[in-house]
PDB file of C-alpha atoms in Angstrom:
ATOM      1  CA  TYR A  22     -53.991 222.037  74.474  1.00  0.00           C
ATOM      2  CA  MET A  23     -51.157 220.909  76.728  1.00  0.00           C
ATOM      3  CA  ASP A  24     -49.324 223.764  78.428  1.00  0.00           C
ATOM      4  CA  TRP A  25     -45.612 223.746  79.271  1.00  0.00           C
ATOM      5  CA  TRP A  26     -46.479 223.692  82.984  1.00  0.00           C
ATOM      6  CA  PRO A  27     -46.738 220.116  84.347  1.00  0.00           C
ATOM      7  CA  ILE A  28     -48.156 220.255  87.862  1.00  0.00           C
ATOM      8  CA  SER A  29     -46.559 218.829  90.996  1.00  0.00           C
ATOM      9  CA  LEU A  30     -47.214 218.566  94.683  1.00  0.00           C
ATOM     10  CA  TYR A  31     -44.250 220.529  95.983  1.00  0.00           C
ATOM     11  CA  VAL A  32     -42.990 219.820  99.477  1.00  0.00           C
ATOM     12  CA  ASN A  33     -40.498 222.103 101.178  1.00  0.00           C
ATOM     13  CA  ASN A  34     -37.221 220.175 101.116  1.00  0.00           C
ATOM     14  CA  GLU A  35     -35.797 222.464 103.802  1.00  0.00           C
ATOM     15  CA  ARG A  36     -38.412 221.424 106.379  1.00  0.00           C
ATOM     16  CA  PRO A  37     -38.472 218.084 108.205  1.00  0.00           C
ATOM     17  CA  PRO A  38     -39.760 215.516 107.540  1.00  0.00           C
ATOM     18  CA  PHE A  39     -40.015 216.538 103.879  1.00  0.00           C
ATOM     19  CA  ASN A  40     -36.245 216.849 103.659  1.00  0.00           C
ATOM     20  CA  ASP A  41     -36.226 213.031 103.716  1.00  0.00           C
ATOM     21  CA  ARG A  42     -36.638 211.495 100.278  1.00  0.00           C
ATOM     22  CA  ASP A  43     -38.317 208.399 101.740  1.00  0.00           C
ATOM     23  CA  VAL A  44     -41.092 210.604 103.106  1.00  0.00           C
ATOM     24  CA  ARG A  45     -41.443 212.290  99.719  1.00  0.00           C
ATOM     25  CA  TRP A  46     -41.687 208.930  97.989  1.00  0.00           C
ATOM     26  CA  ALA A  47     -44.215 207.725 100.559  1.00  0.00           C
ATOM     27  CA  LEU A  48     -46.462 210.681  99.792  1.00  0.00           C
ATOM     28  CA  SER A  49     -46.097 209.966  96.084  1.00  0.00           C
ATOM     29  CA  TYR A  50     -47.023 206.304  96.530  1.00  0.00           C
ATOM     30  CA  TYR A  51     -50.224 207.329  98.331  1.00  0.00           C
ATOM     31  CA  ILE A  52     -51.506 209.283  95.309  1.00  0.00           C
ATOM     32  CA  ASP A  53     -53.572 207.465  92.690  1.00  0.00           C
ATOM     33  CA  ARG A  54     -53.022 209.565  89.542  1.00  0.00           C
ATOM     34  CA  GLN A  55     -55.753 207.828  87.560  1.00  0.00           C
ATOM     35  CA  GLN A  56     -58.310 208.625  90.240  1.00  0.00           C
ATOM     36  CA  LEU A  57     -56.884 212.138  90.538  1.00  0.00           C
ATOM     37  CA  VAL A  58     -57.555 212.732  86.836  1.00  0.00           C
ATOM     38  CA  GLU A  59     -60.993 211.126  86.944  1.00  0.00           C
ATOM     39  CA  VAL A  60     -62.213 213.067  89.975  1.00  0.00           C
ATOM     40  CA  GLY A  61     -60.300 216.327  89.654  1.00  0.00           C
ATOM     41  CA  TYR A  62     -60.662 216.796  85.900  1.00  0.00           C
ATOM     42  CA  LEU A  63     -63.512 214.407  85.024  1.00  0.00           C
ATOM     43  CA  GLY A  64     -60.994 212.416  83.015  1.00  0.00           C
ATOM     44  CA  ALA A  65     -59.799 215.377  80.943  1.00  0.00           C
ATOM     45  CA  SER A  66     -56.105 215.311  81.835  1.00  0.00           C
ATOM     46  CA  THR A  67     -53.073 213.016  81.879  1.00  0.00           C
ATOM     47  CA  ALA A  68     -50.583 212.024  84.551  1.00  0.00           C
ATOM     48  CA  SER A  69     -47.123 213.575  84.445  1.00  0.00           C
ATOM     49  CA  LYS A  70     -44.053 211.385  84.963  1.00  0.00           C
ATOM     50  CA  LEU A  71     -41.429 214.138  84.745  1.00  0.00           C
ATOM     51  CA  PRO A  72     -41.395 217.901  85.358  1.00  0.00           C
ATOM     52  CA  LEU A  73     -41.547 218.706  81.654  1.00  0.00           C
ATOM     53  CA  PRO A  74     -44.258 218.289  78.991  1.00  0.00           C
ATOM     54  CA  PRO A  75     -44.031 215.446  76.441  1.00  0.00           C
ATOM     55  CA  TYR A  76     -43.720 217.801  73.472  1.00  0.00           C
ATOM     56  CA  PRO A  77     -42.255 216.219  70.282  1.00  0.00           C
ATOM     57  CA  PRO A  78     -38.809 217.871  70.647  1.00  0.00           C
ATOM     58  CA  LEU A  79     -38.582 216.492  74.197  1.00  0.00           C
ATOM     59  CA  ALA A  80     -39.545 212.917  73.258  1.00  0.00           C
ATOM     60  CA  PRO A  81     -35.900 211.771  72.920  1.00  0.00           C
ATOM     61  CA  TYR A  82     -35.236 212.915  76.473  1.00  0.00           C
ATOM     62  CA  PHE A  83     -38.184 210.932  77.819  1.00  0.00           C
ATOM     63  CA  ASP A  84     -36.819 207.921  75.938  1.00  0.00           C
ATOM     64  CA  ALA A  85     -33.354 208.543  77.379  1.00  0.00           C
ATOM     65  CA  VAL A  86     -34.566 207.953  80.948  1.00  0.00           C
ATOM     66  CA  LYS A  87     -36.950 205.041  80.393  1.00  0.00           C
ATOM     67  CA  ASP A  88     -34.582 202.789  82.306  1.00  0.00           C
ATOM     68  CA  LEU A  89     -34.620 205.151  85.283  1.00  0.00           C
ATOM     69  CA  LEU A  90     -38.406 205.544  85.234  1.00  0.00           C
ATOM     70  CA  ALA A  91     -38.752 201.755  85.221  1.00  0.00           C
ATOM     71  CA  LYS A  92     -36.870 201.728  88.519  1.00  0.00           C
ATOM     72  CA  TYR A  93     -38.267 204.975  89.945  1.00  0.00           C
ATOM     73  CA  ASP A  94     -41.868 205.072  88.743  1.00  0.00           C
ATOM     74  CA  THR A  95     -43.093 208.526  89.711  1.00  0.00           C
ATOM     75  CA  ASN A  96     -46.710 207.587  88.949  1.00  0.00           C
ATOM     76  CA  GLU A  97     -46.822 204.346  90.919  1.00  0.00           C
ATOM     77  CA  PHE A  98     -49.738 203.986  93.321  1.00  0.00           C
ATOM     78  CA  ALA A  99     -48.390 201.681  96.025  1.00  0.00           C
ATOM     79  CA  PRO A 100     -49.782 202.334  99.524  1.00  0.00           C
ATOM     80  CA  LYS A 101     -48.019 199.301 101.011  1.00  0.00           C
ATOM     81  CA  LYS A 102     -44.653 200.590  99.793  1.00  0.00           C
ATOM     82  CA  ALA A 103     -45.492 203.946 101.349  1.00  0.00           C
ATOM     83  CA  ASP A 104     -46.406 202.312 104.655  1.00  0.00           C
ATOM     84  CA  ALA A 105     -43.104 200.424 104.700  1.00  0.00           C
ATOM     85  CA  LEU A 106     -41.103 203.591 104.013  1.00  0.00           C
ATOM     86  CA  LEU A 107     -42.774 205.475 106.852  1.00  0.00           C
ATOM     87  CA  GLN A 108     -42.419 202.567 109.246  1.00  0.00           C
ATOM     88  CA  GLY A 109     -38.739 202.435 108.357  1.00  0.00           C
ATOM     89  CA  LYS A 110     -38.460 206.053 109.479  1.00  0.00           C
ATOM     90  CA  GLY A 111     -40.025 205.304 112.849  1.00  0.00           C
ATOM     91  CA  PHE A 112     -43.598 206.385 112.112  1.00  0.00           C
ATOM     92  CA  LYS A 113     -46.485 204.450 113.639  1.00  0.00           C
ATOM     93  CA  LYS A 114     -50.248 204.855 113.385  1.00  0.00           C
ATOM     94  CA  ASP A 115     -51.790 206.543 116.420  1.00  0.00           C
ATOM     95  CA  GLY A 116     -55.177 205.809 117.958  1.00  0.00           C
ATOM     96  CA  GLU A 117     -56.963 207.816 115.259  1.00  0.00           C
ATOM     97  CA  GLY A 118     -55.151 206.149 112.387  1.00  0.00           C
ATOM     98  CA  PHE A 119     -52.678 208.925 111.595  1.00  0.00           C
ATOM     99  CA  TRP A 120     -48.957 208.424 111.180  1.00  0.00           C
ATOM    100  CA  ALA A 121     -46.923 209.835 114.080  1.00  0.00           C
ATOM    101  CA  ASP A 122     -43.195 209.877 114.809  1.00  0.00           C
ATOM    102  CA  ALA A 123     -41.472 208.573 117.951  1.00  0.00           C
ATOM    103  CA  GLN A 124     -42.350 211.804 119.792  1.00  0.00           C
ATOM    104  CA  GLY A 125     -46.016 211.465 118.871  1.00  0.00           C
ATOM    105  CA  LYS A 126     -45.928 214.260 116.287  1.00  0.00           C
ATOM    106  CA  ARG A 127     -48.228 213.498 113.407  1.00  0.00           C
ATOM    107  CA  LEU A 128     -47.132 213.491 109.783  1.00  0.00           C
ATOM    108  CA  LYS A 129     -48.954 216.641 108.765  1.00  0.00           C
ATOM    109  CA  LEU A 130     -49.045 218.287 105.347  1.00  0.00           C
ATOM    110  CA  ASP A 131     -50.770 221.637 104.904  1.00  0.00           C
ATOM    111  CA  ILE A 132     -51.049 222.298 101.168  1.00  0.00           C
ATOM    112  CA  ILE A 133     -51.506 225.728  99.603  1.00  0.00           C
ATOM    113  CA  GLY A 134     -52.722 226.336  96.066  1.00  0.00           C
ATOM    114  CA  PHE A 135     -54.078 228.950  93.703  1.00  0.00           C
ATOM    115  CA  GLY A 136     -55.820 229.425  90.360  1.00  0.00           C
ATOM    116  CA  ALA A 137     -57.557 226.509  88.688  1.00  0.00           C
ATOM    117  CA  SER A 138     -55.199 223.655  89.539  1.00  0.00           C
ATOM    118  CA  GLY A 139     -55.385 224.076  93.314  1.00  0.00           C
ATOM    119  CA  PRO A 140     -59.175 223.817  93.638  1.00  0.00           C
ATOM    120  CA  ALA A 141     -59.385 221.073  90.991  1.00  0.00           C
ATOM    121  CA  ILE A 142     -57.010 218.537  92.479  1.00  0.00           C
ATOM    122  CA  GLY A 143     -56.014 219.843  95.908  1.00  0.00           C
ATOM    123  CA  PRO A 144     -59.047 218.494  97.802  1.00  0.00           C
ATOM    124  CA  VAL A 145     -58.696 215.140  96.019  1.00  0.00           C
ATOM    125  CA  ILE A 146     -55.058 214.812  97.075  1.00  0.00           C
ATOM    126  CA  VAL A 147     -55.928 215.799 100.635  1.00  0.00           C
ATOM    127  CA  GLU A 148     -58.585 213.102 100.847  1.00  0.00           C
ATOM    128  CA  MET A 149     -56.231 210.475  99.410  1.00  0.00           C
ATOM    129  CA  LEU A 150     -53.546 211.327 101.949  1.00  0.00           C
ATOM    130  CA  LYS A 151     -55.957 211.454 104.888  1.00  0.00           C
ATOM    131  CA  ARG A 152     -57.323 208.018 104.036  1.00  0.00           C
ATOM    132  CA  ARG A 153     -53.760 206.683 104.238  1.00  0.00           C
ATOM    133  CA  GLY A 154     -52.969 208.312 107.579  1.00  0.00           C
ATOM    134  CA  VAL A 155     -51.430 211.654 106.633  1.00  0.00           C
ATOM    135  CA  GLU A 156     -53.027 214.626 108.399  1.00  0.00           C
ATOM    136  CA  ALA A 157     -53.441 216.761 105.278  1.00  0.00           C
ATOM    137  CA  GLY A 158     -55.266 220.034 104.660  1.00  0.00           C
ATOM    138  CA  MET A 159     -55.798 222.475 101.804  1.00  0.00           C
ATOM    139  CA  ALA A 160     -55.994 226.273 101.598  1.00  0.00           C
ATOM    140  CA  LEU A 161     -56.057 228.922  98.850  1.00  0.00           C
ATOM    141  CA  PRO A 162     -54.332 231.890 100.526  1.00  0.00           C
ATOM    142  CA  PRO A 163     -54.410 235.303  98.807  1.00  0.00           C
ATOM    143  CA  ASP A 164     -50.645 235.616  99.353  1.00  0.00           C
ATOM    144  CA  PHE A 165     -49.855 232.279  97.716  1.00  0.00           C
ATOM    145  CA  ASP A 166     -47.175 233.635  95.363  1.00  0.00           C
ATOM    146  CA  ASP A 167     -45.325 235.445  98.125  1.00  0.00           C
ATOM    147  CA  ARG A 168     -45.361 232.455 100.458  1.00  0.00           C
ATOM    148  CA  PHE A 169     -44.400 230.000  97.738  1.00  0.00           C
ATOM    149  CA  GLN A 170     -41.480 232.046  96.455  1.00  0.00           C
ATOM    150  CA  LYS A 171     -40.136 232.644  99.974  1.00  0.00           C
ATOM    151  CA  GLY A 172     -40.420 229.003 101.012  1.00  0.00           C
ATOM    152  CA  GLN A 173     -43.109 229.714 103.603  1.00  0.00           C
ATOM    153  CA  PHE A 174     -45.014 226.482 103.013  1.00  0.00           C
ATOM    154  CA  ASP A 175     -44.961 222.756 103.733  1.00  0.00           C
ATOM    155  CA  GLY A 176     -46.838 221.669 100.620  1.00  0.00           C
ATOM    156  CA  ALA A 177     -48.005 223.487  97.501  1.00  0.00           C
ATOM    157  CA  ILE A 178     -49.635 222.698  94.168  1.00  0.00           C
ATOM    158  CA  TYR A 179     -47.795 224.431  91.352  1.00  0.00           C
ATOM    159  CA  GLY A 180     -46.328 223.845  87.916  1.00  0.00           C
ATOM    160  CA  HIS A 181     -42.986 224.084  86.129  1.00  0.00           C
ATOM    161  CA  GLY A 182     -42.145 226.859  83.673  1.00  0.00           C
ATOM    162  CA  GLY A 183     -39.246 224.929  82.220  1.00  0.00           C
ATOM    163  CA  SER A 184     -38.324 223.135  79.026  1.00  0.00           C
ATOM    164  CA  ILE A 185     -40.168 223.053  75.721  1.00  0.00           C
ATOM    165  CA  ASN A 186     -37.530 221.777  73.257  1.00  0.00           C
ATOM    166  CA  GLU A 187     -34.498 220.646  75.298  1.00  0.00           C
ATOM    167  CA  PRO A 188     -34.101 219.747  78.981  1.00  0.00           C
ATOM    168  CA  TYR A 189     -31.777 222.462  80.267  1.00  0.00           C
ATOM    169  CA  ALA A 190     -34.501 224.890  81.383  1.00  0.00           C
ATOM    170  CA  THR A 191     -36.130 222.198  83.514  1.00  0.00           C
ATOM    171  CA  LEU A 192     -32.796 221.033  84.917  1.00  0.00           C
ATOM    172  CA  ARG A 193     -32.106 224.635  85.928  1.00  0.00           C
ATOM    173  CA  LEU A 194     -35.294 224.726  88.008  1.00  0.00           C
ATOM    174  CA  TYR A 195     -33.661 222.461  90.586  1.00  0.00           C
ATOM    175  CA  GLN A 196     -30.213 224.015  90.779  1.00  0.00           C
ATOM    176  CA  GLY A 197     -29.375 225.064  94.329  1.00  0.00           C
ATOM    177  CA  ALA A 198     -28.287 228.574  93.375  1.00  0.00           C
ATOM    178  CA  SER A 199     -31.728 229.460  92.008  1.00  0.00           C
ATOM    179  CA  ILE A 200     -33.334 229.171  95.459  1.00  0.00           C
ATOM    180  CA  ALA A 201     -32.028 232.651  96.257  1.00  0.00           C
ATOM    181  CA  VAL A 202     -33.564 234.348  93.200  1.00  0.00           C
ATOM    182  CA  PRO A 203     -36.328 236.564  94.685  1.00  0.00           C
ATOM    183  CA  GLY A 204     -39.572 236.692  92.738  1.00  0.00           C
ATOM    184  CA  ALA A 205     -38.183 234.553  89.932  1.00  0.00           C
ATOM    185  CA  HIS A 206     -40.391 232.339  87.792  1.00  0.00           C
ATOM    186  CA  GLN A 207     -37.726 229.780  86.899  1.00  0.00           C
ATOM    187  CA  ALA A 208     -36.536 229.111  90.437  1.00  0.00           C
ATOM    188  CA  ASN A 209     -35.992 226.149  92.731  1.00  0.00           C
ATOM    189  CA  PHE A 210     -39.339 226.219  94.502  1.00  0.00           C
ATOM    190  CA  ALA A 211     -38.759 222.745  95.978  1.00  0.00           C
ATOM    191  CA  ARG A 212     -35.708 224.185  97.766  1.00  0.00           C
ATOM    192  CA  TRP A 213     -33.775 220.990  97.068  1.00  0.00           C
ATOM    193  CA  LYS A 214     -29.987 221.017  96.958  1.00  0.00           C
ATOM    194  CA  ASN A 215     -27.496 218.549  95.529  1.00  0.00           C
ATOM    195  CA  ALA A 216     -23.963 219.617  94.621  1.00  0.00           C
ATOM    196  CA  ASP A 217     -23.381 216.797  92.121  1.00  0.00           C
ATOM    197  CA  TYR A 218     -26.627 217.629  90.349  1.00  0.00           C
ATOM    198  CA  ASP A 219     -25.674 221.315  90.215  1.00  0.00           C
ATOM    199  CA  LYS A 220     -22.441 220.436  88.407  1.00  0.00           C
ATOM    200  CA  LEU A 221     -24.351 218.470  85.795  1.00  0.00           C
ATOM    201  CA  VAL A 222     -26.688 221.404  85.169  1.00  0.00           C
ATOM    202  CA  ASP A 223     -23.661 223.593  84.514  1.00  0.00           C
ATOM    203  CA  GLU A 224     -22.329 220.897  82.193  1.00  0.00           C
ATOM    204  CA  ALA A 225     -25.637 220.834  80.302  1.00  0.00           C
ATOM    205  CA  TYR A 226     -25.478 224.613  79.876  1.00  0.00           C
ATOM    206  CA  ALA A 227     -22.182 224.250  78.006  1.00  0.00           C
ATOM    207  CA  VAL A 228     -23.462 221.635  75.530  1.00  0.00           C
ATOM    208  CA  ALA A 229     -23.987 222.954  72.000  1.00  0.00           C
ATOM    209  CA  PRO A 230     -27.619 222.907  70.798  1.00  0.00           C
ATOM    210  CA  ASP A 231     -26.624 220.760  67.825  1.00  0.00           C
ATOM    211  CA  ASP A 232     -25.278 217.958  70.045  1.00  0.00           C
ATOM    212  CA  PRO A 233     -28.442 216.263  71.383  1.00  0.00           C
ATOM    213  CA  LYS A 234     -26.619 212.984  72.012  1.00  0.00           C
ATOM    214  CA  LYS A 235     -24.268 214.618  74.510  1.00  0.00           C
ATOM    215  CA  LEU A 236     -27.126 216.560  76.086  1.00  0.00           C
ATOM    216  CA  ALA A 237     -29.136 213.347  76.485  1.00  0.00           C
ATOM    217  CA  ASP A 238     -26.167 211.801  78.289  1.00  0.00           C
ATOM    218  CA  VAL A 239     -25.909 214.713  80.735  1.00  0.00           C
ATOM    219  CA  TRP A 240     -29.687 214.652  81.186  1.00  0.00           C
ATOM    220  CA  HIS A 241     -29.603 210.943  82.026  1.00  0.00           C
ATOM    221  CA  ARG A 242     -26.848 211.420  84.599  1.00  0.00           C
ATOM    222  CA  ALA A 243     -28.726 214.326  86.171  1.00  0.00           C
ATOM    223  CA  MET A 244     -31.981 212.395  86.376  1.00  0.00           C
ATOM    224  CA  ALA A 245     -30.129 209.443  87.909  1.00  0.00           C
ATOM    225  CA  ILE A 246     -29.681 211.808  90.866  1.00  0.00           C
ATOM    226  CA  TRP A 247     -33.032 213.599  90.646  1.00  0.00           C
ATOM    227  CA  LEU A 248     -35.391 210.628  90.363  1.00  0.00           C
ATOM    228  CA  PRO A 249     -34.288 208.742  93.505  1.00  0.00           C
ATOM    229  CA  GLU A 250     -34.485 212.043  95.397  1.00  0.00           C
ATOM    230  CA  LEU A 251     -37.891 213.090  93.985  1.00  0.00           C
ATOM    231  CA  PRO A 252     -37.653 216.780  95.023  1.00  0.00           C
ATOM    232  CA  ASP A 253     -41.321 217.309  94.160  1.00  0.00           C
ATOM    233  CA  ILE A 254     -44.138 214.853  93.555  1.00  0.00           C
ATOM    234  CA  GLN A 255     -45.310 214.510  89.967  1.00  0.00           C
ATOM    235  CA  LEU A 256     -49.062 214.829  89.403  1.00  0.00           C
ATOM    236  CA  VAL A 257     -50.587 215.820  86.051  1.00  0.00           C
ATOM    237  CA  GLN A 258     -49.909 217.706  82.854  1.00  0.00           C
ATOM    238  CA  ASN A 259     -51.552 221.115  82.605  1.00  0.00           C
ATOM    239  CA  TYR A 260     -54.136 221.726  79.886  1.00  0.00           C
ATOM    240  CA  HIS A 261     -55.493 225.094  78.808  1.00  0.00           C
ATOM    241  CA  ARG A 262     -59.189 225.116  77.952  1.00  0.00           C
ATOM    242  CA  ILE A 263     -59.805 228.519  76.421  1.00  0.00           C
ATOM    243  CA  PRO A 264     -63.025 229.330  74.515  1.00  0.00           C
ATOM    244  CA  TRP A 265     -63.150 232.005  71.802  1.00  0.00           C
ATOM    245  CA  ASN A 266     -66.091 234.021  70.482  1.00  0.00           C
ATOM    246  CA  THR A 267     -65.871 234.555  66.730  1.00  0.00           C
ATOM    247  CA  ALA A 268     -68.939 236.778  66.373  1.00  0.00           C
ATOM    248  CA  TYR A 269     -66.857 239.955  66.111  1.00  0.00           C
ATOM    249  CA  TRP A 270     -63.245 238.801  65.823  1.00  0.00           C
ATOM    250  CA  LYS A 271     -61.558 235.902  64.045  1.00  0.00           C
ATOM    251  CA  ASN A 272     -58.033 234.469  63.634  1.00  0.00           C
ATOM    252  CA  TRP A 273     -57.761 233.328  67.212  1.00  0.00           C
ATOM    253  CA  PRO A 274     -54.996 230.739  67.767  1.00  0.00           C
ATOM    254  CA  THR A 275     -56.326 227.236  67.117  1.00  0.00           C
ATOM    255  CA  GLU A 276     -54.990 223.739  66.568  1.00  0.00           C
ATOM    256  CA  GLN A 277     -54.989 224.449  62.831  1.00  0.00           C
ATOM    257  CA  ASN A 278     -53.382 227.881  63.271  1.00  0.00           C
ATOM    258  CA  PRO A 279     -51.183 227.643  66.405  1.00  0.00           C
ATOM    259  CA  TYR A 280     -49.220 230.845  65.913  1.00  0.00           C
ATOM    260  CA  VAL A 281     -48.986 231.335  69.700  1.00  0.00           C
ATOM    261  CA  ASN A 282     -50.523 229.824  72.828  1.00  0.00           C
ATOM    262  CA  GLY A 283     -53.887 231.325  73.662  1.00  0.00           C
ATOM    263  CA  ALA A 284     -53.425 232.061  77.365  1.00  0.00           C
ATOM    264  CA  HIS A 285     -54.678 235.608  77.931  1.00  0.00           C
ATOM    265  CA  TRP A 286     -52.767 235.832  81.217  1.00  0.00           C
ATOM    266  CA  HIS A 287     -49.418 235.299  79.473  1.00  0.00           C
ATOM    267  CA  LEU A 288     -47.291 238.169  78.201  1.00  0.00           C
ATOM    268  CA  THR A 289     -47.565 236.690  74.712  1.00  0.00           C
ATOM    269  CA  PHE A 290     -51.283 237.533  74.512  1.00  0.00           C
ATOM    270  CA  ALA A 291     -50.330 240.775  72.767  1.00  0.00           C
ATOM    271  CA  MET A 292     -49.462 238.592  69.771  1.00  0.00           C
ATOM    272  CA  VAL A 293     -53.060 237.387  69.709  1.00  0.00           C
ATOM    273  CA  LEU A 294     -54.358 240.960  69.726  1.00  0.00           C
ATOM    274  CA  TRP A 295     -52.038 241.897  66.852  1.00  0.00           C
ATOM    275  CA  ASN A 296     -53.322 238.986  64.775  1.00  0.00           C
ATOM    276  CA  LEU A 297     -57.066 239.333  65.326  1.00  0.00           C
ATOM    277  CA  GLN A 298     -59.158 240.208  62.287  1.00  0.00           C
ATOM    278  CA  ARG A 299     -62.583 241.727  62.177  1.00  0.00           C
ATOM    279  CA  ALA A 300     -65.291 239.163  61.481  1.00  0.00           C
ATOM    280  CA  SER A 301     -67.331 239.761  58.337  1.00  0.00           C
ATOM    281  CA  ALA A 302     -70.562 239.767  60.323  1.00  0.00           C
ATOM    282  CA  ALA A 303     -69.343 242.530  62.645  1.00  0.00           C
TER     283      ALA A 303
END
């Protein structure tokens, strides 16, 4: 099933050259999401256009920004557009085919990852970027969480613990004030700041839950800022693939009985334990 954790390639917006939105868009244009799904997940995934899952309650908010996504296609694979953006920033290919700035410093992206998503798609992304002239690398450090939360990275593969039924929780992930929340889950890991966007997030917080039309308007205005900036690079939706053994216990969460998500690493797994029933054959 689809988790609430769409996965992105985060780049540290506080570190040059990733503080430049044209560089972020160039990296995005170099990534072929279809190939990423085919190679990284053997076809068993879907590309993610926005940092929230396409759950039914969120469908109106996807519809609300169709016009923006038509202009800022976060899944577009367009290497020539990427080349033009980098050239416009003064990058040129060196003798080995890597992009380098006017001082000869290569465009380098060291990516860190963890868990299942890092090993699945990290090496694929690295190869895509290297073939286009970005000196990319991949590592799975044991202190990933600490480094990621403190902003001690250039690139990272991670998800979004944001919205499931309305967009505020995802909007909040990119508010400047949340950068300083130590150890937080819902924090601004991209380390992107925009004062006008922050004001819109506060405006969204004040909208009543029974006024989706007004919330959709605020959401659209916020994404009109967010999408051109592209604080992190959209990759794929996250799917949980969790097998159960019914030899001794039954009433696991299933598609027919989805009383809670089945992730045993989530705090909600206690609800699964409370609902298990002894199998008749046990």
